[in-house]
Amino acid sequence: MTGPVALVVNGVPAPATDVPDDERLLDTLRWRLGRKGTKEGCRTGDCGACTVLVDGETTLSCLTLTHEVAGAAITTIEGIADDGLGRRVQSAFAEEDALQCGYCTPGFIVAVTGVLAELGPNATRESILDALQGNLCRCTGYLAIQRAVERVRGGTP
Amino acid sequence: MIRSDAALKSRGGASYGLDLETPGMLHGVLVPAPVASGTIRSVDLSAARRAPGVVVAVGAGELAALLPHGGDRDRPVFPSTQVLYRNQPVAAVAATTLAEARAAARLVRVDVAPAAPLLDIEDRYPEWPTDLATNAPGVVAHVLARHGDLDRAFRSAEFVHRETYRTNGVQHVALEPHACLAEVTDGTWRVRTTTQTPFGVREDAAEILGIPPESLVVEGTWVGGGFGSKGAAFLEPFALVLAAASGRPVRVAFGYRDEFLQDRTTLPAVLRFETAVAKGVITARRVRMMLDTGASLPGRDFATGYAIGFLLGPYRIPVFEMEGYAIRTNKPPFGPHRAPFAPQCVFAVESHTDSLARRLGVDPVEFRLRHVWREGDRTALHQEVGPFGATAALERAQGTIADWRRTLPAGTGIGVGLGFWSTSTGAGGEVRLRLTPAELVIEQAEHEIGSGSIVRGLVAVAERYFGIPADRIRVTNSPTSTAPFDSGVFGSRTAGALGRAIEAAGDRLLTELRSRSGATDPVRLESGPGGFLVVGGSSRRPLADLLTVEERRDGLVAEGRHYGRSGAIDTSRVVEGSFYPYTDFTAAVQVAAVRVDRETGSVKVIRYAAFHDVGTSLDPRMVRGQVEGGVAMGLGTALTEETLWGADGRMLNPGLLDYRVPTIAEIPPTEVVAIEGFLGAGPFGAKGLGEPPIIPVPAAVANAVTDATGVRVTELPLTPERVARALMLL
C-alpha cells in the first residue's frame, strides 16, 4: 500500500505522495526529499549514522516508518543549527576536531543535541556518554567528541 | 587551525559514495555464490531477466561480448569454473529500482557442485608445513631468510623460550559502505566512487576489465572512512560491466551485511617463536608464521615477506631464521587493514618479549632498551637503521609507568608495547601548484578520507614551506583524466610524499619568480592585504606585477613530484621469497593500564598513553586525532573484534551486534606525546602517522593483562572468555 504523508522537516512542510507503508524515514529523507545530510549506515539501528530528532527525541531514521511520523516535527542535520543548542554542538565539533571522515558526524551532532536537551544541564558525564553509545565513530576514537560535548556544556574538556 | 572540511561535514553537506545518483540510473545487485567452494555447473539468468524492472543480467558467459578478450583471465569479473569463497559474486543484475534488482538477484539459479571448503589453516596444517611447502596444497607463498648458526646459538643458550600465538580476522567497519556509480558512453568508461586511490582503482579496474587505463576515468567522492578497505577496485568493475551491458548509468552499493560478508581484510595467523637467551640478552630467534590469505592475496609475497620482518621486533638479534607461509582458504581475499597485519605481529612479538623479560626477572622496558635499534644499527636483513625514536619513546614511557605505579590503585595492570613500522613508503605522487595574487591552489588527485592528510596535511606543508597563512591555500582534486598522478592515501605516505612534491613544485615557482623579479637573492612569498608579495634581498614586489594577465587569473603553474627511496637489504640472507627494505623507521610506544575482573575475565582499560616518533609534527591537532583514533580502533582489535567462521564458510557474525567495535563509553583517558627530532623522509623531516597508532595497542593491553593477573592470553582478541580460561588454568 502507498499513500500521502504530511511531513514537517526542519520546520518546513514537506508533503510526499505515494509513500509505501514500509518505507523508512531514512529513505524518504534521502531519496524522496533530497536531504542527504542524514547518512545511511547499517540500516539495523546499530550505528547511529542516520539519527534525527522527532519532536525533539533522538530517533534512528532507519528503524522509523515514514507514515509513523506524519505531522511530527523532524529535525535533520540540515536544520540542527536553527536552534541555539544545535548550533553550539555543530561549532564545538569543528573546534574540537570531533570529526574526521565525517560520515558519522551528522548523526552524532544530532544525537548530542538531542541527548543534551533531554538530559538537561545537571546530567552526569557518564549518563551522557551512555546515551551516546548507539553512535559509532571509527576515526576519532571518540575523545575529541567527548571534548566537544564538554565544550558545549561549558565544562573543561 | 580548524580543518577546512569541518564546516561542510558538520552541516551534512559532504557528498559520499552512497549519496551518488543520476537521472535514469539503474541499481545493480551482485549474486552471491551459495557455497564456499565448488565447481560451477551453471548460472541460469533467465528467470532473473524476466523479472519486473530488470534491464540486464550478466554472468561469466556474458563477459566475452562486453569486454575486450572477455577481461582479465587470471582475475575475471565473475568466475566461470571455481567458487573460491561463499558470497563470491558470480553474476549481477541491474534493474530500475533497488527492490526489483534484489528480487531478481534471488531468481538467479547458481548450480555448484560443492567441495569441502578449507576454513582453518590449522585444520590443513596441524603441524608445521615442511620445507617443500611451496608444493604443499594451499601454500601460495613461502618466504625464508636466515643468518648465523641457529643450532649452535640454541645449544649454547641458557634457555630457549618457545611460545605460539594466534590472531584472528578483523574487519574495517568504515562507517560508509562501498558504493559507486558507473557510466559507459562512446568507449569511455567512467566511474564515480568512494576510494582511497582513484589512480589505483583506475589501474586495477582497467586490468580486470581488460581495457586500457586511459579509457577509464575515476572520479572520487568524499570518503567515509577507508582504513585500507577502499584501496583497490572492488565494486567498480561490476558497476562498469552492468553499465556497459545496459547502456545506462548503474549504481552499485553495499549494505553493512555485504561489507561484513565480503570485506577483504586481515585474516587469522599462527605465529611461533623460539628465542635463545644468554647473559640476559637475546642471542638467537627462530620465528615462523602461517598466514591465512583467504581466496587470494594481492602481493602475497609482499604481505608475507613484509609482515614477518616485524616478528623479530625492532631489536638487535644477531642470529635468526624467519619463515612464513601464506595459505589459501575459502574466505574472501586477504586485504590491507590499517597497518596491515602489524597489530597482530606486534601483539605476538611484544607479548613474547614480555615473557622473556618476566622469565629473566628484568623490567620489561629495561629489557627492550637492551635490544632496541639505535640509528646506525643493522636490521636482520642488514639494512642500516635510520633516525629512530624508539629509545626516546621508551624512556618517556618509563616515566609514565613509574607515575602510574604510584598513583593507580593496587591490582591495576600496566603493560607496554613497542610498535615498529616503516612509514612514508616509496610510492610516488605529483602535485600541480597554481599561484595567483590571491591564493595558492594545490591541485592533486586524492580525496580526504578523514585523517586530514589532504585537507590539513598538504596545507600545513605549504604554509610552512612558503610562510603564508592557511587561509590563502586551497587544495583541490579532480578526476584521473586531469589530476596529477598519485599512488593513493595509504601506507602513512600521503602528506609525506605529496608534501615533498609540494616542496619540489614550490622550488620551481620561487626560482621562476626570482628570475622574473631580477632578484639576486632567493625570493620568498609574503602575504599582504592586497595579495602576495615576492620578497628577496631588498626587493619587495607585488606578485601581480610579475604575472601575465592570464597568470593573474589562472595562476603561475608549477608541477612537482616525489618518488621515495628505501635503503638496501642484504639479499644473501634471503633463501626464498621477497623481503623488502624499510623506508622511515617509525616507532610507537604505548602504555595501557587495565583492571581485570577475575570472575568474568572482562578487561577494562582505564588509562592510556601513546608516545609517537613523528619526526616533525606538521600539526599537533592532527597528530592527536590520528593517535586517539588509532588507539581506539586498536582497542577493538585487542579486546572484542573477531570474525567468526562456520565450517561451511559462512561468516557467523556479520553485523555490529555480534562484531563489537568500541563505543564512546569504552575509551580510556589517553595522553598523546609526539617525540620529535628523529627525522624522516617527509617534508621538514615528518614521518607518517596514519598507521602507527593502531600497531602497539593489542600488545600493550595484553601485557597489562599479564601484569594484572600473572597469566598470558596467547590469542587475539582478549575476550572475557579467553581471559577467564587463562585464569582458570592458574
mmCIF file of N, CA, C and O in Angstrom, chain A residues 30-31 36-37 39-42 46-47 49 77-78 90 94-97 99-106 108-109 129-130 132-133 136-147, chain B residues 2-3 6 9-12 14 16 18-19 21 171-173 175-176 223-225 227 251 256 449-450 621 624-626 628-629 632-633 641 656-657 661-665 667 670:
data_model
loop_
_atom_site.group_PDB
_atom_site.id
_atom_site.type_symbol
_atom_site.label_atom_id
_atom_site.label_comp_id
_atom_site.label_asym_id
_atom_site.label_seq_id
_atom_site.Cartn_x
_atom_site.Cartn_y
_atom_site.Cartn_z
ATOM 1 N N ARG A 30 16.303 10.962 2.333
ATOM 2 C CA ARG A 30 17.441 10.993 1.418
ATOM 3 C C ARG A 30 17.023 10.991 -0.052
ATOM 4 O O ARG A 30 17.507 11.780 -0.850
ATOM 5 N N TRP A 31 16.116 10.087 -0.399
ATOM 6 C CA TRP A 31 15.853 9.872 -1.827
ATOM 7 C C TRP A 31 14.607 10.593 -2.322
ATOM 8 O O TRP A 31 14.504 10.934 -3.486
ATOM 9 N N LYS A 36 20.224 14.608 1.974
ATOM 10 C CA LYS A 36 21.229 13.544 2.103
ATOM 11 C C LYS A 36 22.232 13.788 3.214
ATOM 12 O O LYS A 36 23.182 13.012 3.378
ATOM 13 N N GLY A 37 22.038 14.873 3.963
ATOM 14 C CA GLY A 37 22.897 15.084 5.129
ATOM 15 C C GLY A 37 22.724 13.966 6.146
ATOM 16 O O GLY A 37 23.664 13.588 6.842
ATOM 17 N N LYS A 39 22.842 10.399 7.097
ATOM 18 C CA LYS A 39 23.649 9.359 6.451
ATOM 19 C C LYS A 39 23.064 7.971 6.637
ATOM 20 O O LYS A 39 22.523 7.639 7.687
ATOM 21 N N GLU A 40 23.224 7.169 5.599
ATOM 22 C CA GLU A 40 22.808 5.774 5.670
ATOM 23 C C GLU A 40 23.974 4.931 6.151
ATOM 24 O O GLU A 40 25.042 4.935 5.546
ATOM 25 N N GLY A 41 23.772 4.234 7.256
ATOM 26 C CA GLY A 41 24.815 3.340 7.762
ATOM 27 C C GLY A 41 24.334 1.910 7.697
ATOM 28 O O GLY A 41 24.095 1.369 6.619
ATOM 29 N N CYS A 42 24.115 1.319 8.888
ATOM 30 C CA CYS A 42 23.858 -0.125 8.957
ATOM 31 C C CYS A 42 22.440 -0.514 8.573
ATOM 32 O O CYS A 42 22.188 -1.652 8.218
ATOM 33 N N ASP A 46 22.116 -0.010 14.617
ATOM 34 C CA ASP A 46 23.293 -0.260 15.448
ATOM 35 C C ASP A 46 24.373 0.810 15.365
ATOM 36 O O ASP A 46 25.285 0.816 16.190
ATOM 37 N N CYS A 47 24.348 1.686 14.356
ATOM 38 C CA CYS A 47 25.484 2.590 14.168
ATOM 39 C C CYS A 47 25.171 4.051 14.449
ATOM 40 O O CYS A 47 26.073 4.836 14.725
ATOM 41 N N ALA A 49 24.307 6.490 12.493
ATOM 42 C CA ALA A 49 24.634 7.485 11.465
ATOM 43 C C ALA A 49 23.398 8.209 10.947
ATOM 44 O O ALA A 49 23.488 9.320 10.443
ATOM 45 N N ILE A 77 20.177 17.050 10.246
ATOM 46 C CA ILE A 77 21.409 17.835 10.363
ATOM 47 C C ILE A 77 21.267 19.168 9.625
ATOM 48 O O ILE A 77 21.814 20.183 10.061
ATOM 49 N N GLU A 78 20.516 19.176 8.538
ATOM 50 C CA GLU A 78 20.374 20.422 7.773
ATOM 51 C C GLU A 78 19.659 21.509 8.580
ATOM 52 O O GLU A 78 19.810 22.693 8.285
ATOM 53 N N GLN A 90 27.264 21.948 16.815
ATOM 54 C CA GLN A 90 27.885 21.916 15.486
ATOM 55 C C GLN A 90 29.242 22.626 15.503
ATOM 56 O O GLN A 90 30.232 22.104 14.983
ATOM 57 N N ALA A 94 33.476 21.176 15.195
ATOM 58 C CA ALA A 94 34.533 21.725 14.349
ATOM 59 C C ALA A 94 35.719 22.190 15.196
ATOM 60 O O ALA A 94 36.875 21.867 14.899
ATOM 61 N N GLU A 95 35.447 22.900 16.263
ATOM 62 C CA GLU A 95 36.510 23.453 17.108
ATOM 63 C C GLU A 95 37.383 22.355 17.711
ATOM 64 O O GLU A 95 38.577 22.533 17.898
ATOM 65 N N GLU A 96 36.771 21.244 18.060
ATOM 66 C CA GLU A 96 37.499 20.186 18.779
ATOM 67 C C GLU A 96 37.999 19.080 17.854
ATOM 68 O O GLU A 96 38.450 18.040 18.341
ATOM 69 N N ASP A 97 37.939 19.257 16.527
ATOM 70 C CA ASP A 97 38.312 18.174 15.605
ATOM 71 C C ASP A 97 37.535 16.904 15.922
ATOM 72 O O ASP A 97 38.076 15.796 15.843
ATOM 73 N N LEU A 99 35.487 15.494 14.265
ATOM 74 C CA LEU A 99 35.106 14.806 13.031
ATOM 75 C C LEU A 99 36.355 14.558 12.213
ATOM 76 O O LEU A 99 37.298 15.345 12.244
ATOM 77 N N GLN A 100 36.363 13.448 11.506
ATOM 78 C CA GLN A 100 37.450 13.168 10.567
ATOM 79 C C GLN A 100 36.840 12.846 9.203
ATOM 80 O O GLN A 100 36.678 13.733 8.379
ATOM 81 N N CYS A 101 36.462 11.591 8.978
ATOM 82 C CA CYS A 101 35.866 11.307 7.659
ATOM 83 C C CYS A 101 34.519 11.994 7.530
ATOM 84 O O CYS A 101 34.068 12.297 6.440
ATOM 85 N N GLY A 102 33.849 12.227 8.647
ATOM 86 C CA GLY A 102 32.615 12.995 8.640
ATOM 87 C C GLY A 102 31.359 12.189 8.429
ATOM 88 O O GLY A 102 30.262 12.745 8.443
ATOM 89 N N TYR A 103 31.491 10.882 8.260
ATOM 90 C CA TYR A 103 30.307 10.099 7.912
ATOM 91 C C TYR A 103 29.371 9.909 9.109
ATOM 92 O O TYR A 103 28.161 9.920 8.947
ATOM 93 N N CYS A 104 29.941 9.767 10.300
ATOM 94 C CA CYS A 104 29.098 9.620 11.486
ATOM 95 C C CYS A 104 28.661 10.971 12.020
ATOM 96 O O CYS A 104 27.836 11.045 12.928
ATOM 97 N N THR A 105 29.267 12.051 11.493
ATOM 98 C CA THR A 105 29.146 13.375 12.100
ATOM 99 C C THR A 105 27.710 13.912 12.140
ATOM 100 O O THR A 105 27.265 14.378 13.199
ATOM 101 N N PRO A 106 26.953 13.873 11.033
ATOM 102 C CA PRO A 106 25.585 14.400 11.127
ATOM 103 C C PRO A 106 24.775 13.687 12.217
ATOM 104 O O PRO A 106 24.122 14.335 13.033
ATOM 105 N N PHE A 108 25.913 12.073 14.796
ATOM 106 C CA PHE A 108 26.470 12.361 16.117
ATOM 107 C C PHE A 108 26.053 13.748 16.600
ATOM 108 O O PHE A 108 25.675 13.938 17.766
ATOM 109 N N ILE A 109 26.112 14.734 15.700
ATOM 110 C CA ILE A 109 25.745 16.097 16.110
ATOM 111 C C ILE A 109 24.267 16.146 16.510
ATOM 112 O O ILE A 109 23.899 16.742 17.525
ATOM 113 N N LEU A 129 27.520 9.983 28.083
ATOM 114 C CA LEU A 129 28.268 9.041 27.249
ATOM 115 C C LEU A 129 27.467 7.759 27.045
ATOM 116 O O LEU A 129 27.457 7.178 25.956
ATOM 117 N N ASP A 130 26.782 7.334 28.095
ATOM 118 C CA ASP A 130 25.965 6.140 27.995
ATOM 119 C C ASP A 130 24.889 6.322 26.921
ATOM 120 O O ASP A 130 24.643 5.427 26.099
ATOM 121 N N LEU A 132 25.066 8.098 24.381
ATOM 122 C CA LEU A 132 25.649 8.248 23.037
ATOM 123 C C LEU A 132 26.281 6.952 22.525
ATOM 124 O O LEU A 132 26.890 6.931 21.451
ATOM 125 N N GLN A 133 26.142 5.866 23.281
ATOM 126 C CA GLN A 133 26.806 4.615 22.871
ATOM 127 C C GLN A 133 26.248 4.033 21.586
ATOM 128 O O GLN A 133 26.875 3.183 20.958
ATOM 129 N N LEU A 136 28.273 5.226 16.531
ATOM 130 C CA LEU A 136 29.634 4.730 16.353
ATOM 131 C C LEU A 136 30.456 5.699 15.517
ATOM 132 O O LEU A 136 29.956 6.332 14.589
ATOM 133 N N CYS A 137 31.737 5.807 15.870
ATOM 134 C CA CYS A 137 32.702 6.570 15.081
ATOM 135 C C CYS A 137 33.943 5.699 14.977
ATOM 136 O O CYS A 137 34.368 5.104 15.964
ATOM 137 N N ARG A 138 34.497 5.581 13.793
ATOM 138 C CA ARG A 138 35.651 4.701 13.618
ATOM 139 C C ARG A 138 36.931 5.516 13.471
ATOM 140 O O ARG A 138 38.019 4.935 13.457
ATOM 141 N N CYS A 139 36.828 6.829 13.312
ATOM 142 C CA CYS A 139 38.019 7.647 13.025
ATOM 143 C C CYS A 139 38.596 8.336 14.251
ATOM 144 O O CYS A 139 39.792 8.296 14.481
ATOM 145 N N THR A 140 37.745 9.023 15.000
ATOM 146 C CA THR A 140 38.291 9.963 16.003
ATOM 147 C C THR A 140 38.715 9.282 17.288
ATOM 148 O O THR A 140 39.458 9.868 18.068
ATOM 149 N N GLY A 141 38.217 8.088 17.548
ATOM 150 C CA GLY A 141 38.472 7.487 18.859
ATOM 151 C C GLY A 141 37.631 8.110 19.954
ATOM 152 O O GLY A 141 37.891 7.872 21.135
ATOM 153 N N TYR A 142 36.664 8.935 19.589
ATOM 154 C CA TYR A 142 35.643 9.484 20.484
ATOM 155 C C TYR A 142 36.122 10.556 21.465
ATOM 156 O O TYR A 142 35.304 11.282 22.016
ATOM 157 N N LEU A 143 37.408 10.628 21.753
ATOM 158 C CA LEU A 143 37.830 11.573 22.799
ATOM 159 C C LEU A 143 37.573 13.009 22.357
ATOM 160 O O LEU A 143 37.168 13.850 23.159
ATOM 161 N N ALA A 144 37.792 13.295 21.076
ATOM 162 C CA ALA A 144 37.518 14.649 20.585
ATOM 163 C C ALA A 144 36.013 14.930 20.645
ATOM 164 O O ALA A 144 35.597 16.068 20.903
ATOM 165 N N ILE A 145 35.208 13.910 20.440
ATOM 166 C CA ILE A 145 33.753 14.094 20.546
ATOM 167 C C ILE A 145 33.388 14.373 22.004
ATOM 168 O O ILE A 145 32.571 15.244 22.293
ATOM 169 N N GLN A 146 34.038 13.653 22.928
ATOM 170 C CA GLN A 146 33.808 13.943 24.353
ATOM 171 C C GLN A 146 34.196 15.386 24.678
ATOM 172 O O GLN A 146 33.507 16.072 25.432
ATOM 173 N N ARG A 147 35.302 15.851 24.098
ATOM 174 C CA ARG A 147 35.717 17.236 24.361
ATOM 175 C C ARG A 147 34.712 18.226 23.777
ATOM 176 O O ARG A 147 34.439 19.268 24.372
ATOM 177 N N ILE B 2 41.415 25.050 12.495
ATOM 178 C CA ILE B 2 40.302 24.122 12.279
ATOM 179 C C ILE B 2 40.400 23.559 10.865
ATOM 180 O O ILE B 2 40.643 24.296 9.906
ATOM 181 N N ARG B 3 40.216 22.264 10.724
ATOM 182 C CA ARG B 3 40.372 21.657 9.405
ATOM 183 C C ARG B 3 39.325 22.226 8.442
ATOM 184 O O ARG B 3 38.182 22.500 8.820
ATOM 185 N N ALA B 6 35.684 20.924 8.078
ATOM 186 C CA ALA B 6 34.835 20.797 9.270
ATOM 187 C C ALA B 6 33.472 21.443 9.077
ATOM 188 O O ALA B 6 32.444 20.878 9.463
ATOM 189 N N LYS B 9 31.290 19.290 6.610
ATOM 190 C CA LYS B 9 30.902 17.994 7.165
ATOM 191 C C LYS B 9 29.954 18.151 8.354
ATOM 192 O O LYS B 9 29.068 17.320 8.555
ATOM 193 N N SER B 10 30.142 19.205 9.151
ATOM 194 C CA SER B 10 29.310 19.332 10.356
ATOM 195 C C SER B 10 27.908 19.837 10.023
ATOM 196 O O SER B 10 27.033 19.813 10.873
ATOM 197 N N ARG B 11 27.687 20.298 8.807
ATOM 198 C CA ARG B 11 26.301 20.613 8.461
ATOM 199 C C ARG B 11 25.723 19.605 7.464
ATOM 200 O O ARG B 11 24.666 19.834 6.876
ATOM 201 N N GLY B 12 26.391 18.494 7.306
ATOM 202 C CA GLY B 12 25.843 17.416 6.474
ATOM 203 C C GLY B 12 25.966 17.677 4.990
ATOM 204 O O GLY B 12 25.233 17.099 4.194
ATOM 205 N N ALA B 14 28.707 17.190 2.970
ATOM 206 C CA ALA B 14 29.686 16.407 2.205
ATOM 207 C C ALA B 14 28.974 15.248 1.505
ATOM 208 O O ALA B 14 28.151 14.557 2.100
ATOM 209 N N TYR B 16 29.090 11.642 -0.252
ATOM 210 C CA TYR B 16 29.888 10.410 -0.234
ATOM 211 C C TYR B 16 29.409 9.458 -1.340
ATOM 212 O O TYR B 16 28.441 9.743 -2.046
ATOM 213 N N LEU B 18 27.739 6.744 -1.193
ATOM 214 C CA LEU B 18 26.355 6.290 -1.053
ATOM 215 C C LEU B 18 25.349 7.380 -1.434
ATOM 216 O O LEU B 18 24.165 7.102 -1.587
ATOM 217 N N ASP B 19 25.821 8.612 -1.561
ATOM 218 C CA ASP B 19 24.922 9.714 -1.926
ATOM 219 C C ASP B 19 24.809 9.893 -3.440
ATOM 220 O O ASP B 19 24.034 10.720 -3.910
ATOM 221 N N GLU B 21 23.786 9.730 -7.169
ATOM 222 C CA GLU B 21 22.644 9.341 -8.002
ATOM 223 C C GLU B 21 22.672 10.190 -9.262
ATOM 224 O O GLU B 21 23.279 11.260 -9.298
ATOM 225 N N GLN B 171 37.707 -6.689 10.975
ATOM 226 C CA GLN B 171 37.038 -6.005 9.867
ATOM 227 C C GLN B 171 37.301 -4.500 9.921
ATOM 228 O O GLN B 171 37.637 -3.954 10.969
ATOM 229 N N HIS B 172 37.123 -3.858 8.769
ATOM 230 C CA HIS B 172 37.388 -2.413 8.728
ATOM 231 C C HIS B 172 36.310 -1.614 9.457
ATOM 232 O O HIS B 172 36.620 -0.725 10.232
ATOM 233 N N VAL B 173 35.055 -1.936 9.182
ATOM 234 C CA VAL B 173 33.929 -1.179 9.725
ATOM 235 C C VAL B 173 34.099 0.330 9.519
ATOM 236 O O VAL B 173 33.910 1.117 10.447
ATOM 237 N N LEU B 175 32.491 3.598 8.519
ATOM 238 C CA LEU B 175 31.060 3.875 8.676
ATOM 239 C C LEU B 175 30.341 3.928 7.328
ATOM 240 O O LEU B 175 29.175 3.595 7.225
ATOM 241 N N GLU B 176 31.053 4.368 6.295
ATOM 242 C CA GLU B 176 30.448 4.425 4.966
ATOM 243 C C GLU B 176 30.741 3.138 4.202
ATOM 244 O O GLU B 176 31.901 2.789 3.992
ATOM 245 N N VAL B 223 35.288 10.430 1.242
ATOM 246 C CA VAL B 223 35.407 9.031 1.662
ATOM 247 C C VAL B 223 35.043 8.910 3.142
ATOM 248 O O VAL B 223 35.670 9.558 3.984
ATOM 249 N N GLY B 224 34.031 8.096 3.420
ATOM 250 C CA GLY B 224 33.563 7.940 4.796
ATOM 251 C C GLY B 224 34.328 6.876 5.551
ATOM 252 O O GLY B 224 33.763 5.936 6.089
ATOM 253 N N GLY B 225 35.641 7.025 5.581
ATOM 254 C CA GLY B 225 36.495 6.075 6.276
ATOM 255 C C GLY B 225 37.018 5.028 5.316
ATOM 256 O O GLY B 225 36.271 4.477 4.496
ATOM 257 N N PHE B 227 40.666 3.032 5.948
ATOM 258 C CA PHE B 227 41.427 2.072 6.752
ATOM 259 C C PHE B 227 41.952 0.922 5.908
ATOM 260 O O PHE B 227 42.181 -0.172 6.406
ATOM 261 N N ARG B 251 24.299 2.207 -10.471
ATOM 262 C CA ARG B 251 24.811 2.407 -9.123
ATOM 263 C C ARG B 251 24.882 1.053 -8.436
ATOM 264 O O ARG B 251 23.908 0.286 -8.465
ATOM 265 N N TYR B 256 25.770 -2.934 5.138
ATOM 266 C CA TYR B 256 26.743 -3.393 6.137
ATOM 267 C C TYR B 256 26.919 -4.905 6.111
ATOM 268 O O TYR B 256 28.016 -5.419 6.302
ATOM 269 N N ILE B 449 40.143 11.197 3.232
ATOM 270 C CA ILE B 449 39.482 10.004 3.778
ATOM 271 C C ILE B 449 39.163 10.165 5.261
ATOM 272 O O ILE B 449 38.567 9.281 5.865
ATOM 273 N N GLY B 450 39.608 11.270 5.850
ATOM 274 C CA GLY B 450 39.290 11.505 7.260
ATOM 275 C C GLY B 450 40.499 11.897 8.085
ATOM 276 O O GLY B 450 40.410 12.740 8.978
ATOM 277 N N ARG B 621 47.339 19.120 16.278
ATOM 278 C CA ARG B 621 45.944 18.680 16.378
ATOM 279 C C ARG B 621 45.709 17.436 15.540
ATOM 280 O O ARG B 621 44.955 16.535 15.948
ATOM 281 N N ARG B 624 47.224 14.439 17.336
ATOM 282 C CA ARG B 624 46.361 13.926 18.389
ATOM 283 C C ARG B 624 45.196 13.125 17.794
ATOM 284 O O ARG B 624 44.839 12.059 18.294
ATOM 285 N N GLY B 625 44.609 13.647 16.726
ATOM 286 C CA GLY B 625 43.470 12.959 16.099
ATOM 287 C C GLY B 625 43.840 11.584 15.583
ATOM 288 O O GLY B 625 43.095 10.615 15.774
ATOM 289 N N GLN B 626 45.001 11.483 14.937
ATOM 290 C CA GLN B 626 45.416 10.182 14.406
ATOM 291 C C GLN B 626 45.709 9.202 15.527
ATOM 292 O O GLN B 626 45.363 8.021 15.449
ATOM 293 N N GLU B 628 44.656 9.257 18.810
ATOM 294 C CA GLU B 628 43.459 8.856 19.556
ATOM 295 C C GLU B 628 42.594 7.900 18.733
ATOM 296 O O GLU B 628 42.059 6.923 19.259
ATOM 297 N N GLY B 629 42.466 8.175 17.450
ATOM 298 C CA GLY B 629 41.641 7.320 16.598
ATOM 299 C C GLY B 629 42.239 5.938 16.427
ATOM 300 O O GLY B 629 41.528 4.927 16.468
ATOM 301 N N ALA B 632 41.866 3.856 19.675
ATOM 302 C CA ALA B 632 40.502 3.333 19.872
ATOM 303 C C ALA B 632 40.254 2.133 18.963
ATOM 304 O O ALA B 632 39.697 1.114 19.387
ATOM 305 N N MET B 633 40.684 2.256 17.713
ATOM 306 C CA MET B 633 40.496 1.139 16.785
ATOM 307 C C MET B 633 41.285 -0.080 17.278
ATOM 308 O O MET B 633 40.808 -1.221 17.223
ATOM 309 N N GLU B 641 37.110 -7.389 18.734
ATOM 310 C CA GLU B 641 36.839 -7.598 17.310
ATOM 311 C C GLU B 641 37.431 -8.911 16.798
ATOM 312 O O GLU B 641 38.623 -9.158 16.936
ATOM 313 N N LEU B 656 26.900 -5.525 13.515
ATOM 314 C CA LEU B 656 27.528 -4.777 14.608
ATOM 315 C C LEU B 656 27.150 -5.292 15.992
ATOM 316 O O LEU B 656 27.822 -4.972 16.973
ATOM 317 N N LEU B 657 26.087 -6.088 16.093
ATOM 318 C CA LEU B 657 25.743 -6.627 17.412
ATOM 319 C C LEU B 657 26.680 -7.761 17.796
ATOM 320 O O LEU B 657 26.992 -7.957 18.965
ATOM 321 N N VAL B 661 32.565 -3.235 17.910
ATOM 322 C CA VAL B 661 33.597 -2.197 17.842
ATOM 323 C C VAL B 661 33.428 -1.287 19.061
ATOM 324 O O VAL B 661 32.355 -1.226 19.653
ATOM 325 N N PRO B 662 34.496 -0.586 19.455
ATOM 326 C CA PRO B 662 34.406 0.247 20.661
ATOM 327 C C PRO B 662 33.353 1.359 20.527
ATOM 328 O O PRO B 662 33.121 1.881 19.437
ATOM 329 N N THR B 663 32.741 1.688 21.654
ATOM 330 C CA THR B 663 31.801 2.809 21.695
ATOM 331 C C THR B 663 32.404 3.938 22.530
ATOM 332 O O THR B 663 33.450 3.780 23.155
ATOM 333 N N ILE B 664 31.679 5.048 22.560
ATOM 334 C CA ILE B 664 32.189 6.263 23.206
ATOM 335 C C ILE B 664 32.404 6.084 24.714
ATOM 336 O O ILE B 664 33.195 6.791 25.320
ATOM 337 N N ALA B 665 31.709 5.121 25.313
ATOM 338 C CA ALA B 665 31.830 4.958 26.759
ATOM 339 C C ALA B 665 32.973 4.016 27.149
ATOM 340 O O ALA B 665 33.185 3.753 28.332
ATOM 341 N N ILE B 667 36.324 4.241 26.046
ATOM 342 C CA ILE B 667 37.650 4.749 25.697
ATOM 343 C C ILE B 667 38.307 5.378 26.929
ATOM 344 O O ILE B 667 37.723 6.248 27.566
ATOM 345 N N THR B 670 43.436 9.302 27.369
ATOM 346 C CA THR B 670 44.631 8.950 26.601
ATOM 347 C C THR B 670 45.561 10.145 26.475
ATOM 348 O O THR B 670 45.159 11.201 25.998
#
